[in-house]
XYZ file of C-alpha atoms in Angstrom:
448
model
C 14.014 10.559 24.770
C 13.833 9.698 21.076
C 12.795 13.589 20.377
C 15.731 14.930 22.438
C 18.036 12.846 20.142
C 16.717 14.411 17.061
C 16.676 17.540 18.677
C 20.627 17.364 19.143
C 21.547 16.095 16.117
C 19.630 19.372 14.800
C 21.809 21.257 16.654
C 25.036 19.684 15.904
C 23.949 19.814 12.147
C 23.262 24.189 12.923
C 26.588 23.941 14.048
C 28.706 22.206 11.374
C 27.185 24.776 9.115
C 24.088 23.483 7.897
C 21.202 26.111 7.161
C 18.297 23.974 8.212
C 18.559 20.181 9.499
C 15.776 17.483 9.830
C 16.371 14.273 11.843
C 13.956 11.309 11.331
C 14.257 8.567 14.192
C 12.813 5.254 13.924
C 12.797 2.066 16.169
C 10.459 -0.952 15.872
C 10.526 -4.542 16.805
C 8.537 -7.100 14.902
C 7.621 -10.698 15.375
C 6.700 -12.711 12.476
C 5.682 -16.585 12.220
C 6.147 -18.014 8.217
C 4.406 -21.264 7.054
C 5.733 -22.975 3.691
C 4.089 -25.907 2.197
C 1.704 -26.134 5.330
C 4.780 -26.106 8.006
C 6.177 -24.221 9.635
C 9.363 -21.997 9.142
C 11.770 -20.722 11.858
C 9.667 -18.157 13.624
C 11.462 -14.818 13.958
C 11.842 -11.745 15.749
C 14.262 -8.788 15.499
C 14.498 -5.183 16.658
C 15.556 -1.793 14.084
C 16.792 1.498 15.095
C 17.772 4.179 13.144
C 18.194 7.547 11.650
C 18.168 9.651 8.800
C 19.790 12.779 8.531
C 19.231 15.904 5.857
C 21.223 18.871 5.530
C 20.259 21.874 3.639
C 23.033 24.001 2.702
C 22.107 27.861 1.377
C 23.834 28.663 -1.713
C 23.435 32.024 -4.799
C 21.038 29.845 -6.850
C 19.025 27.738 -4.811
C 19.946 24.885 -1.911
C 21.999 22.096 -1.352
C 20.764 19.038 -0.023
C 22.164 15.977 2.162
C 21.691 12.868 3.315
C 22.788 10.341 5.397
C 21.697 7.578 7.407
C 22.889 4.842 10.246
C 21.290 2.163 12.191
C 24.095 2.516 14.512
C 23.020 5.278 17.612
C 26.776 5.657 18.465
C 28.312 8.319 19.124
C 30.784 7.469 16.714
C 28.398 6.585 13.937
C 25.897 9.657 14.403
C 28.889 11.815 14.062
C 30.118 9.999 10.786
C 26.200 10.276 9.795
C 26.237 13.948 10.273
C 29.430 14.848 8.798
C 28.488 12.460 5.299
C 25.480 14.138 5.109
C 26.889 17.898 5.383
C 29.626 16.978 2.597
C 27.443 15.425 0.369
C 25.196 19.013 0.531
C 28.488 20.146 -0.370
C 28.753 18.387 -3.069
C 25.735 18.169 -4.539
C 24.107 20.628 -7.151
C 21.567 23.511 -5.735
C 17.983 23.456 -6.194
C 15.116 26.135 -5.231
C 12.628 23.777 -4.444
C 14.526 21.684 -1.561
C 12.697 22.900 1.605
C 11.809 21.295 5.484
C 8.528 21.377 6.785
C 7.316 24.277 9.114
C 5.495 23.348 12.532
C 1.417 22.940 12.396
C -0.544 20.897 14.910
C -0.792 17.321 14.096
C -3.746 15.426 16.113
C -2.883 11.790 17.637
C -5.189 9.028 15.257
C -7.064 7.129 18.093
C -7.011 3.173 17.932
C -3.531 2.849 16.052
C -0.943 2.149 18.943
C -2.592 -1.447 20.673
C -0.598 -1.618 24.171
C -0.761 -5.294 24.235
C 1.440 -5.557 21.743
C 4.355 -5.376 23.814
C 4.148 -7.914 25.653
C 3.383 -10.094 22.990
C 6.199 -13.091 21.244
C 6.978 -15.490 18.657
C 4.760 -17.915 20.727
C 1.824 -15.429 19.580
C 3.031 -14.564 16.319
C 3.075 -18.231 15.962
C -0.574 -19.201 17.361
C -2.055 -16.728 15.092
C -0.531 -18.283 12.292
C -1.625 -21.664 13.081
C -4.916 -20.490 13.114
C -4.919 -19.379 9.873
C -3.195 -22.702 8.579
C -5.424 -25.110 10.624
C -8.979 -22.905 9.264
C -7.486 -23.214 5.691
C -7.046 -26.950 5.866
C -10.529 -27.136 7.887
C -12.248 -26.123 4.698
C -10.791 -28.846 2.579
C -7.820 -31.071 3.230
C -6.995 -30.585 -0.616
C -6.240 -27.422 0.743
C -2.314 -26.110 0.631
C -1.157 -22.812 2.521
C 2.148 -22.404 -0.413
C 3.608 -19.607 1.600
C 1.882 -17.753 4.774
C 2.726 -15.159 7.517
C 1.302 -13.615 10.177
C 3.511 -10.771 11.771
C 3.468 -8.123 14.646
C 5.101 -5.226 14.763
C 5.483 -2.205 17.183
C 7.085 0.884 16.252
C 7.741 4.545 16.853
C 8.475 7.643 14.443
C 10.148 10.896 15.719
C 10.916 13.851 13.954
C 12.600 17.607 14.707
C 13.780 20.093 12.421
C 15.541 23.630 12.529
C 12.054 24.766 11.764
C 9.947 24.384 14.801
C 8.759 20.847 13.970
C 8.800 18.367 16.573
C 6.995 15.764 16.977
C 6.276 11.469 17.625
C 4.161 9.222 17.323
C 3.999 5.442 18.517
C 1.880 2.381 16.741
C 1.239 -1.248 16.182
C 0.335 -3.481 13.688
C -0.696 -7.037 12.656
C -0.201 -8.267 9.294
C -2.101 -11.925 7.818
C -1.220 -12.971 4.627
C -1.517 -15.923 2.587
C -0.886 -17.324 -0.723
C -2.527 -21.179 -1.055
C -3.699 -23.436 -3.876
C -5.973 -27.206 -3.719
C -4.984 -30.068 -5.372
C -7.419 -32.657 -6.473
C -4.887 -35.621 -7.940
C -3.443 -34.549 -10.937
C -5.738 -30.901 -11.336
C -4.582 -28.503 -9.475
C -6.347 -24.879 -8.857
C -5.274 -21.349 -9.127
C -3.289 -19.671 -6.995
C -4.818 -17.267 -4.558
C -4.172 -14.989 -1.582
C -5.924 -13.578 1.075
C -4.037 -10.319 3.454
C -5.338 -8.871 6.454
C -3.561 -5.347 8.419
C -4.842 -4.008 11.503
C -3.281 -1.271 14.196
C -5.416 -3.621 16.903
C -4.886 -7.544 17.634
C -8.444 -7.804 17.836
C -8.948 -6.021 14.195
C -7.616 -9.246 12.808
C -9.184 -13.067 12.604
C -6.795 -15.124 11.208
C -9.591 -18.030 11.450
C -11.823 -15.969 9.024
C -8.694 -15.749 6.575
C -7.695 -18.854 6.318
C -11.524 -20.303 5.737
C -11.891 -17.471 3.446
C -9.042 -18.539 1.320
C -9.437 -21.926 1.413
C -13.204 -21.633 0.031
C -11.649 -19.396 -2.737
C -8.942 -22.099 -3.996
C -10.965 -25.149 -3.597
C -14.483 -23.254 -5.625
C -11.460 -23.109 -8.935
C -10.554 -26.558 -9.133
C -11.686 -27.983 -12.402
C -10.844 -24.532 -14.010
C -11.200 -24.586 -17.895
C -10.637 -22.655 -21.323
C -13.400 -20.942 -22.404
C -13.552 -18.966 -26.115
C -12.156 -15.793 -26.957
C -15.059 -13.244 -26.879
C -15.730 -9.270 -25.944
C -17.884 -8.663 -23.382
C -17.871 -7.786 -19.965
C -14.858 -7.683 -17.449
C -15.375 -7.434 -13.002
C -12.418 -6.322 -11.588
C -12.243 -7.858 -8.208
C -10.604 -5.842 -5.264
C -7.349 -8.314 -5.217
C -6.928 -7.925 -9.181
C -8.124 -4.009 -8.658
C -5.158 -3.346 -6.356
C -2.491 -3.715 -8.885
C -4.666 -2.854 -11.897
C -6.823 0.023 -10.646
C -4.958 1.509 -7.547
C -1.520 0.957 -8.573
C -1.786 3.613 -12.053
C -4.370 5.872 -9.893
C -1.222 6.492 -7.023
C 0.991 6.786 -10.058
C -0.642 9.290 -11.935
C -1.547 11.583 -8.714
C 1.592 11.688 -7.421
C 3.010 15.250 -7.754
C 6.677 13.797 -8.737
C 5.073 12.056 -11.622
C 3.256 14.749 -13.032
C 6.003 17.302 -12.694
C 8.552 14.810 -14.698
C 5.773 14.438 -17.399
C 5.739 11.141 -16.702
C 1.739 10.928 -15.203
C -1.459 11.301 -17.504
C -2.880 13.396 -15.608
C -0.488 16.626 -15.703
C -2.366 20.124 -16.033
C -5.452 17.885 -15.440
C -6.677 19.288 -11.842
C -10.428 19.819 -11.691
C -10.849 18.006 -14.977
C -12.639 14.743 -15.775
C -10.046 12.053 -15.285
C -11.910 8.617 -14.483
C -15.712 7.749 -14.620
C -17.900 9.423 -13.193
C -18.783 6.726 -10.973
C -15.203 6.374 -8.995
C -14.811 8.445 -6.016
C -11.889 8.006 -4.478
C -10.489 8.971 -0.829
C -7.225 8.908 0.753
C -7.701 9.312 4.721
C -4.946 9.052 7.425
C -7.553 9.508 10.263
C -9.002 6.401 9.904
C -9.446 5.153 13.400
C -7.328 1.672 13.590
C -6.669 2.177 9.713
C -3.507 0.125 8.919
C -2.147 3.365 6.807
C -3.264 6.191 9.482
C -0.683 8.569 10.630
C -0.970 11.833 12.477
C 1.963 13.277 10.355
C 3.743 12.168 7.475
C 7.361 11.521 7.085
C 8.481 15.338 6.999
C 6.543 15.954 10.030
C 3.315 17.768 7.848
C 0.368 16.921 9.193
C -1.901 14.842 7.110
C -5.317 15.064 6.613
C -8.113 13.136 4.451
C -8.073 14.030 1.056
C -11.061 13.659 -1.102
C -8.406 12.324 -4.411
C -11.473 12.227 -6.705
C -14.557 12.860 -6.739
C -16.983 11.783 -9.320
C -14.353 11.082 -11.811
C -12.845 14.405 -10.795
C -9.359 15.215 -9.952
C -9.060 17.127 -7.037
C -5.635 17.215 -5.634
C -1.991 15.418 -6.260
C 0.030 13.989 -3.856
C 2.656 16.102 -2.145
C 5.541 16.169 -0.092
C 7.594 19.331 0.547
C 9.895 19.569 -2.835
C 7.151 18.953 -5.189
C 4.728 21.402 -3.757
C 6.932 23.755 -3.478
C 8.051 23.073 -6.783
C 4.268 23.822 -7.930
C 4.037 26.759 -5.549
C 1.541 25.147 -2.953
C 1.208 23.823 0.386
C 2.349 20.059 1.037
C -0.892 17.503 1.781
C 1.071 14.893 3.979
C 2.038 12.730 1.659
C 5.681 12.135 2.527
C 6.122 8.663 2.456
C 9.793 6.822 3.248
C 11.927 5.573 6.609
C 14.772 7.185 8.103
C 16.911 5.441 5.404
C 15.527 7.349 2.294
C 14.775 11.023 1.311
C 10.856 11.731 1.551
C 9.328 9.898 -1.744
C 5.486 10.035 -2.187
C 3.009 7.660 -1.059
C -0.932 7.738 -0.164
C -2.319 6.267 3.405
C -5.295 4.540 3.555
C -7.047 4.257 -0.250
C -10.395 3.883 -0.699
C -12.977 3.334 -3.646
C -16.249 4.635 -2.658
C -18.729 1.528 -3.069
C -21.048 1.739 -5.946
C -25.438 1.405 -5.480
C -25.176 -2.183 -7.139
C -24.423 -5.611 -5.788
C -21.793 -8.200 -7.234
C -24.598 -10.722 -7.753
C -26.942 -7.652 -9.859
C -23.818 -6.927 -11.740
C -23.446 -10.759 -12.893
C -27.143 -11.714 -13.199
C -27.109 -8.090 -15.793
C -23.836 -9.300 -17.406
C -24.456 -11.404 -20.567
C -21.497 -12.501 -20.815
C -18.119 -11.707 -19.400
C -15.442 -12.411 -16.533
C -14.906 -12.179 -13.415
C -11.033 -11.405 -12.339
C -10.320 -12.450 -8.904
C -6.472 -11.690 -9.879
C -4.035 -10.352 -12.270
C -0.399 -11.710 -13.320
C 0.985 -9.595 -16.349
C 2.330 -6.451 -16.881
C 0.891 -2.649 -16.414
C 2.622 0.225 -17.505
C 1.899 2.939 -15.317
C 2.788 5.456 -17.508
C 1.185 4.675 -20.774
C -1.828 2.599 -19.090
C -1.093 -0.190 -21.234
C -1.612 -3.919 -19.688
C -1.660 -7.603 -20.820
C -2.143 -10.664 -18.710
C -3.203 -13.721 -17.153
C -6.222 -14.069 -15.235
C -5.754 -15.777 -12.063
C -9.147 -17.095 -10.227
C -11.412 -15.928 -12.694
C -15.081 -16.738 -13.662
C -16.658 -17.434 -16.680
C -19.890 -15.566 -16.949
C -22.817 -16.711 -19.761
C -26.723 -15.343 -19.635
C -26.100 -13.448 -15.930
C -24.771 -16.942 -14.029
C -21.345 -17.874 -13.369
C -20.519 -20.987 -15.668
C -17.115 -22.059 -14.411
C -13.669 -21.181 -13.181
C -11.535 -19.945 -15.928
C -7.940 -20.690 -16.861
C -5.406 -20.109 -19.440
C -7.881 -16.780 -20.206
C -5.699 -13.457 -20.813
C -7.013 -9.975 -20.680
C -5.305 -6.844 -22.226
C -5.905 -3.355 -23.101
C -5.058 0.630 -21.582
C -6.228 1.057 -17.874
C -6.549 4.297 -18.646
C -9.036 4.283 -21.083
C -10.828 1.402 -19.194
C -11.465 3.588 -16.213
C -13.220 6.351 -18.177
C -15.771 3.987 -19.107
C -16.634 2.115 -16.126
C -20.154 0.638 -15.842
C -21.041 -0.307 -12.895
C -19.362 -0.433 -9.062
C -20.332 -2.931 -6.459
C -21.592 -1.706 -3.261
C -19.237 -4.417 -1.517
C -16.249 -3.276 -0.484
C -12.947 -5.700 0.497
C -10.264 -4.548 2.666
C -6.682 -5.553 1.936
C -4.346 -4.246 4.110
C -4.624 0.273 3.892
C -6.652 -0.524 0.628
C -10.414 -0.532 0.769
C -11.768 -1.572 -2.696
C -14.875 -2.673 -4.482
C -15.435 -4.671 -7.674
C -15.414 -2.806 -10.774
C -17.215 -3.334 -14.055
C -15.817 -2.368 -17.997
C -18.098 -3.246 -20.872
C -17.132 -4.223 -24.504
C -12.852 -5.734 -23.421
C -11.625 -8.227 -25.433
C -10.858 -11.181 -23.517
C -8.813 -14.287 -25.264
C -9.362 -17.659 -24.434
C -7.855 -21.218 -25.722
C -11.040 -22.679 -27.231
């Protein structure tokens, strides 16, 4: 049903004059439960459908593109939608590189569509929840959930273009996610968070969160200063998602390094990181929260070994930009039927290390562990400063204490060329898998 829509909207775009036409449906209804302050918010559920619409028009020196997009299936409103988005092609300057995607075989991801969830409701959505809260508190009654949700959502993707392409896909997912803190009187610990994704119900224990968190915020109360010093610095996977993974996407995506604004332009097959970061992006990832059988142009994606031994193997592409380089899109067309393709990866991974967290402390001399990072990265130049959030103080290969008021700083760049050591732990976070991740000789200031 949803197909035959796109299908005629292709048409009526052929018809109004448009060269080639793409129409990206979406529908999905999602359930979600939110906790403040350990109670409970107004549980909520709501149901999204939509479309987005893009138009190329042929033209002497290249193409013109449009877009347009409406939640409203109409008649009305899909007719406005198509006529906006063949006037703003019109309108709009031509380009070579614009281009739809041509048909390929995409195979179905097992594990990522979890029938139950349709007959699920807020009820459930809220029962999950609770579990999380009530295993939280269960650790330690000093224990506060500051902000918490858990969240279901099913959906469905459908895409056809002029080309041939034609194709749908349906899936589910359950989202956990927590921010708490304890409070001991007046002292009160970090903040930390805790976020589970799964396509299955069953891939999820909110129990397991919560508990999880609420060991984590209770083991930093009585945080202190310690002395500025240079020495060793564990990324943990929570502080490695926006310090590690977040410049890594950056600088691999094909946008990026075409606007000169990534690192890591001309740099293909050269050494990028150290040589002990391998690094996969995989779609077909049974049950993976980020698996997809195509992306959003309708290209099917396959696993991508990113890097591998510190070696850049591929950027990410969506039609334009590989085009634009003269290749062959991977499948990385990220976006909703409200947006033109952008560029995103699936499901990330760090390949684990051959050490341990506890034989990278008990080697470490002394150093810190951060659990998370609030500051500031610049993607572009690699350059960071911040607080450390969680963090351990570690003295003679033993963790001395919870750290606060402690600030790190330096390029991420640089940092990741000259990694020493990887844990062979792994923690997932959502379509993240990551592992701790060790830099010698940082500079980390302190109040004493």
């Amino acid at each position: 049903m949803h197909l035959d829509l796109c299908d005629d909207l292709v048409r009526r775009a052929l018809a109004m004059g448009a060269a080639d036409a793409e129409v990206f449906y979406r529908k999905a209804r999602k359930l979600e439960a939110m906790f403040e302050k350990n109670d409970l918010q107004v549980p909520k559920g709501d149901t999204y459908e939509g479309v987005g619409i893009r138009v190329l028009l042929g033209g002497s020196g290249g193409v013109r593109l449009g877009f347009a997009a409406t939640n409203l299936l109409t008649s009305k409103s899909l007719e406005n939608a198509l006529s906006a988005a063949v006037a703003i092609a019109h309108a709009s300057p031509e380009d070579p590189n614009y281009s739809l995607a041509e048909p390929a075989p995409a195979e179905p991801v097992p594990g990522i569509y979890d029938q139950s969830a349709e007959k699920l409701t807020l009820r459930d959505a809220l029962d999950q929840g609770r579990l999380m809260l009530e295993a939280a508190r269960d650790v330690d009654p000093r224990v506060t959930l500051d902000s918490a949700m858990y969240t279901i959502e099913v959906s469905e993707k459908a895409i056809a273009n002029s080309r041939g392409v034609r194709l749908s896909e349906k899936r589910s997912l359950f989202v956990c996610q927590a921010m708490a803190f304890a409070r001991d009187g007046e002292t009160v610990s970090s903040f930390d968070m805790e976020v589970g994704a799964s396509s299955q119900m069953s891939g999820m224990d909110p129990a397991a969160l919560g508990r999880k968190l609420g060991e984590k915020v209770v083991a930093t109360l009585g945080a202190t200063t310690i002395p500025s010093f240079r020495g060793t610095v564990i990324i943990a996977p929570y502080a490695g998602a926006e310090l590690i993974v977040s410049p890594i996407t950056f600088s691999s995506d094909a946008e990026n390094v075409q606007t000169g604004r990534s690192k890591w332009k001309g740099m293909l097959g050269t050494q990028v990181l150290s040589p002990l970061l391998s690094i996969v992006d995989d779609p077909s990832i049974p049950g993976g929260a980020g698996s997809t059988a195509f992306d959003r142009e309708g290209v099917p994606a396959h696993r991508l070994d990113l890097i591998e031994d510190g070696v850049l193997n591929h950027y990410l592409y969506n039609c334009y930009t590989a085009r634009k380089d003269g290749v062959v899109s991977n499948g990385r067309a990220a976006g909703t039927d409200q947006n033109t393709p952008s560029i995103g990866p699936t499901n990330f991974a760090i390949a684990p290390g051959e050490r341990s967290l506890d034989e990278m402390t008990a080697a470490c001399s002394k150093g810190i562990i951060v659990n998370r990072f609030s500051g500031n990265l610049d993607e572009v130049s690699g350059d960071f400063s911040g607080v450390v959030k969680g963090g351990y103080y570690i003295e003679a290969g033993k963790i001395v204490c919870p750290v606060r008021e402690a600030m790190i700083a330096g390029n991420i760049y640089d940092l990741l060329r000259q990694v020493s050591g990887v844990s062979r732990e792994s923690v997932e976070i959502a379509d993240m898998r990551l592992p701790y991740v060790q830099f010698d000789g940082c500079s980390v200031t302190g109040k004493q």
